[in-house]
Each structure stands twice: as structure tokens, then as C-alpha cells.
Short mmCIF file of C-alpha atoms in Angstrom, two decimals:
data_model
loop_
_atom_site.label_atom_id
_atom_site.label_comp_id
_atom_site.label_asym_id
_atom_site.label_seq_id
_atom_site.Cartn_x
_atom_site.Cartn_y
_atom_site.Cartn_z
CA UNK A 1 -18.38 -9.33 -69.84
CA UNK A 2 -21.36 -9.15 -67.69
CA UNK A 3 -20.50 -11.70 -65.06
CA UNK A 4 -21.63 -10.45 -61.36
CA UNK A 5 -18.43 -9.84 -59.38
CA UNK A 6 -18.15 -11.65 -56.06
CA UNK A 7 -19.35 -9.95 -53.04
CA UNK A 8 -15.59 -9.51 -51.97
CA UNK A 9 -12.82 -10.25 -54.61
CA UNK A 10 -9.11 -9.74 -54.93
CA UNK A 11 -7.13 -8.51 -57.91
CA UNK A 12 -3.32 -8.96 -58.16
CA UNK A 13 -1.70 -6.33 -60.21
CA UNK A 14 1.62 -7.36 -61.45
CA UNK A 15 3.61 -3.97 -62.42
CA UNK A 16 6.78 -3.18 -63.60
CA UNK A 17 7.63 -2.05 -60.01
CA UNK A 18 6.26 -4.97 -58.18
CA UNK A 19 2.91 -6.39 -56.97
CA UNK A 20 -0.22 -4.43 -55.71
CA UNK A 21 -3.10 -6.39 -54.36
CA UNK A 22 -6.59 -5.01 -54.20
CA UNK A 23 -9.57 -6.09 -52.28
CA UNK A 24 -12.92 -5.24 -54.38
CA UNK A 25 -16.08 -4.91 -52.35
CA UNK A 26 -19.45 -5.09 -54.42
CA UNK A 27 -21.38 -3.40 -51.65
CA UNK A 28 -19.43 -0.47 -52.24
CA UNK A 29 -20.11 0.07 -55.97
CA UNK A 30 -21.92 -2.76 -57.68
CA UNK A 31 -21.74 -1.42 -61.13
CA UNK A 32 -18.14 -0.29 -60.98
CA UNK A 33 -17.00 -3.45 -59.26
CA UNK A 34 -18.76 -5.50 -61.74
CA UNK A 35 -17.12 -3.53 -64.68
CA UNK A 36 -13.70 -3.75 -63.12
CA UNK A 37 -13.73 -7.40 -62.17
CA UNK A 38 -14.87 -8.28 -65.81
CA UNK A 39 -12.26 -6.19 -67.38
CA UNK A 40 -9.49 -7.98 -65.23
CA UNK A 41 -11.04 -11.21 -66.02
CA UNK A 42 -10.70 -10.91 -69.66
CA UNK A 43 -7.09 -9.21 -69.47
CA UNK A 44 -8.11 -5.71 -70.37
CA UNK A 45 -5.37 -4.33 -68.07
CA UNK A 46 -2.66 -6.45 -69.18
CA UNK A 47 0.26 -4.39 -70.54
CA UNK A 48 -1.58 -1.28 -69.52
CA UNK A 49 0.39 1.76 -69.02
CA UNK A 50 0.23 3.77 -65.76
CA UNK A 51 0.14 6.84 -67.66
CA UNK A 52 -1.08 9.57 -65.35
CA UNK A 53 0.76 9.82 -61.96
CA UNK A 54 0.79 12.90 -59.57
CA UNK A 55 3.59 11.94 -56.95
CA UNK A 56 1.72 11.59 -53.60
CA UNK A 57 -1.89 12.27 -54.90
CA UNK A 58 -2.84 9.55 -57.41
CA UNK A 59 -1.75 6.88 -60.04
CA UNK A 60 -4.06 6.26 -63.12
CA UNK A 61 -4.35 3.57 -65.46
CA UNK A 62 -6.87 1.62 -67.86
CA UNK A 63 -6.36 2.61 -71.45
CA UNK A 64 -5.52 -0.64 -73.27
CA UNK A 65 -2.32 -0.75 -75.14
CA UNK A 66 -3.95 -1.93 -78.30
CA UNK A 67 -5.70 1.16 -79.97
CA UNK A 68 -8.32 -1.02 -81.35
CA UNK A 69 -9.40 -2.37 -78.13
CA UNK A 70 -8.94 1.14 -76.33
CA UNK A 71 -11.21 2.75 -78.83
CA UNK A 72 -13.95 0.04 -78.52
CA UNK A 73 -14.18 0.60 -74.77
CA UNK A 74 -13.79 4.32 -74.85
CA UNK A 75 -17.32 5.17 -74.68
CA UNK A 76 -18.75 2.32 -73.21
CA UNK A 77 -20.10 3.66 -69.82
CA UNK A 78 -21.66 2.55 -66.88
CA UNK A 79 -24.06 4.30 -64.25
CA UNK A 80 -22.68 6.11 -61.27
CA UNK A 81 -22.93 4.21 -58.08
CA UNK A 82 -23.90 5.78 -54.83
CA UNK A 83 -20.86 6.72 -52.49
CA UNK A 84 -20.47 4.19 -49.79
CA UNK A 85 -16.69 4.58 -49.11
CA UNK A 86 -14.38 7.68 -49.40
CA UNK A 87 -11.21 8.58 -51.36
CA UNK A 88 -8.82 7.80 -48.57
CA UNK A 89 -5.12 6.61 -49.18
CA UNK A 90 -5.22 3.36 -51.02
CA UNK A 91 -8.74 3.66 -52.37
CA UNK A 92 -9.30 2.74 -56.04
CA UNK A 93 -12.09 4.28 -58.09
CA UNK A 94 -12.99 5.05 -61.56
CA UNK A 95 -11.86 8.30 -63.38
CA UNK A 96 -14.64 9.90 -65.44
CA UNK A 97 -15.52 12.60 -68.06
CA UNK A 98 -18.98 13.21 -67.35
CA UNK A 99 -21.65 12.02 -64.94
CA UNK A 100 -22.51 8.27 -65.44
CA UNK A 101 -19.49 8.20 -67.76
CA UNK A 102 -17.20 5.57 -66.31
CA UNK A 103 -15.50 3.33 -68.75
CA UNK A 104 -12.19 1.77 -68.04
CA UNK A 105 -9.68 4.01 -66.43
CA UNK A 106 -9.10 3.77 -62.68
CA UNK A 107 -6.81 5.33 -60.10
CA UNK A 108 -5.26 4.69 -56.79
CA UNK A 109 -5.31 7.25 -54.41
CA UNK A 110 -1.80 7.96 -53.08
CA UNK A 111 -3.04 10.08 -50.27
CA UNK A 112 -6.38 11.07 -48.64
CA UNK A 113 -8.27 12.75 -51.46
CA UNK A 114 -11.65 12.63 -50.07
CA UNK A 115 -11.86 16.48 -49.25
CA UNK A 116 -11.97 17.02 -52.91
CA UNK A 117 -12.97 13.68 -54.72
CA UNK A 118 -15.71 12.68 -52.45
CA UNK A 119 -17.70 15.90 -54.05
CA UNK A 120 -17.85 14.18 -57.27
CA UNK A 121 -18.74 10.57 -58.48
CA UNK A 122 -15.06 9.02 -57.95
CA UNK A 123 -16.87 6.13 -56.00
CA UNK A 124 -14.30 3.68 -54.51
CA UNK A 125 -14.49 0.17 -55.81
CA UNK A 126 -11.55 -1.40 -53.95
CA UNK A 127 -8.79 -0.77 -51.81
CA UNK A 128 -5.08 -1.33 -51.76
CA UNK A 129 -4.36 -4.30 -49.16
CA UNK A 130 -0.79 -5.22 -50.30
CA UNK A 131 1.93 -3.17 -52.20
CA UNK A 132 1.05 0.48 -51.43
CA UNK A 133 4.73 1.04 -51.40
CA UNK A 134 4.68 -0.13 -55.07
CA UNK A 135 1.91 2.33 -56.10
CA UNK A 136 4.00 5.08 -54.40
CA UNK A 137 7.01 4.21 -56.42
CA UNK A 138 5.23 4.39 -59.88
CA UNK A 139 7.05 6.69 -62.14
CA UNK A 140 5.51 10.00 -61.67
CA UNK A 141 7.89 12.52 -63.46
CA UNK A 142 5.79 12.55 -66.60
CA UNK A 143 2.82 13.98 -64.50
CA UNK A 144 -0.10 15.12 -66.77
CA UNK A 145 1.70 14.84 -70.02
CA UNK A 146 1.50 11.31 -70.80
CA UNK A 147 -2.36 11.39 -71.13
CA UNK A 148 -3.66 14.22 -69.02
CA UNK A 149 -7.07 13.67 -67.53
CA UNK A 150 -10.14 12.51 -69.31
CA UNK A 151 -11.71 15.92 -69.03
CA UNK A 152 -8.64 17.56 -70.14
CA UNK A 153 -9.18 15.98 -73.61
CA UNK A 154 -5.48 15.28 -74.23
CA UNK A 155 -5.95 11.57 -74.27
CA UNK A 156 -6.31 11.13 -78.09
CA UNK A 157 -2.60 10.44 -78.68
CA UNK A 158 -2.84 7.31 -76.18
CA UNK A 159 -6.18 5.89 -77.47
CA UNK A 160 -4.67 6.37 -81.07
CA UNK A 161 -1.28 5.25 -80.72
CA UNK A 162 -1.61 2.83 -77.87
CA UNK A 163 1.53 1.44 -76.18
CA UNK A 164 3.56 2.02 -79.20
CA UNK A 165 3.25 5.71 -78.75
CA UNK A 166 3.73 5.72 -75.12
CA UNK A 167 6.85 3.59 -75.27
CA UNK A 168 8.19 5.98 -77.82
CA UNK A 169 7.10 9.25 -76.17
CA UNK A 170 7.19 8.29 -72.45
CA UNK A 171 9.80 5.32 -72.14
CA UNK A 172 10.15 5.55 -68.55
CA UNK A 173 6.31 4.71 -67.58
CA UNK A 174 5.52 1.94 -65.58
CA UNK A 175 2.92 -0.55 -66.68
CA UNK A 176 0.26 -3.32 -65.42
CA UNK A 177 2.11 -6.42 -66.81
CA UNK A 178 -0.89 -8.52 -65.89
CA UNK A 179 -3.80 -8.25 -63.71
CA UNK A 180 -5.68 -11.23 -62.47
CA UNK A 181 -8.43 -12.35 -60.16
CA UNK A 182 -7.11 -14.09 -57.13
CA UNK A 183 -9.29 -16.91 -55.58
#
């Protein structure tokens, strides 16, 4: 899980709504890109719910559907990276609870959020290069109720119950069916 990511890499997210392709740039956030690259490489995001979507604002995923695996990674943090890029539409960044607290959860900016998010360590690691319309279409009617934010402290049911809990309580959520590194 410690392999160095390529300087420029591509990720294919096959979702229940269609395909989203991302371009990672290690120069933007070396710690963040290396973490994301390795999680994708090992299948961590496969079958992960897109559990927190604010229509026109962001779409968040990154809690593994298996509670044991989700708990294993819950507190494995990486240090913050200095900001190189902004949280513009299509930028992908890690969510976090505390400074130097990024773990596995990431979000896609569905609009330009730079005015607010660039004041905090939401450092972009990638950008959507194809499928932004898919990201825009991810199910958003649950809003914050299917997992809230890390800081809100409302994610315990997701970590403890995994996809079984989410599918029972929030049956309309979309999922990352498979995340792969593209060559």
C-alpha cells in the first residue's frame, strides 16, 4: 500500500450511473495522490457507496462497504499536502476531520467551491476529465442523512453497518461499482 503513484495517472470509476474518469497529478498533492492510487489499486473503493451528495455542490465516497475493512482504515491518516490547485468544478479532494487527518474519503466538487474549501486543507488530488455529467447525476435526495460529514460525527452507522446498513436504510444511493487504474 506504499507504492509511489505515477506523476500523472488515470482512474476509472464505474458507478451505478455511468463512468467517471479522473486524472491524478502527483505534483498537486504527493501524499494524497499516493494514498488514493494505492487504495484504488487494491480495490478499496469497489462497491463503495456515494453516501453524501449535496446537489450541485459535492459528491463524497470512500467508506468501504465491509465494516471490518472500513474500521481498519478509519484512523490511518496521512499528512496534509500544501495547496497547488483549487477546489473548482471537477476537482477531487480528500475529506478530513482534523488537520493531517485525511484517510480514505474523497469528494468530487460539483461546482467551484474554492471560495470556502481553499481556506482549509481540502487539497485537490485529481480532476474529472470525463463523466462530469455522471457525477452531477449521482443520487442526492438523502443529502447529509446517509453519513453526514466526518466532522459531524454521524458516520458511525456507516462504518459499523457497511453496505448492508446503507442498502437497507438508503436504498437509492449510487455506488462506485469498480475503481481501476488505467494505463
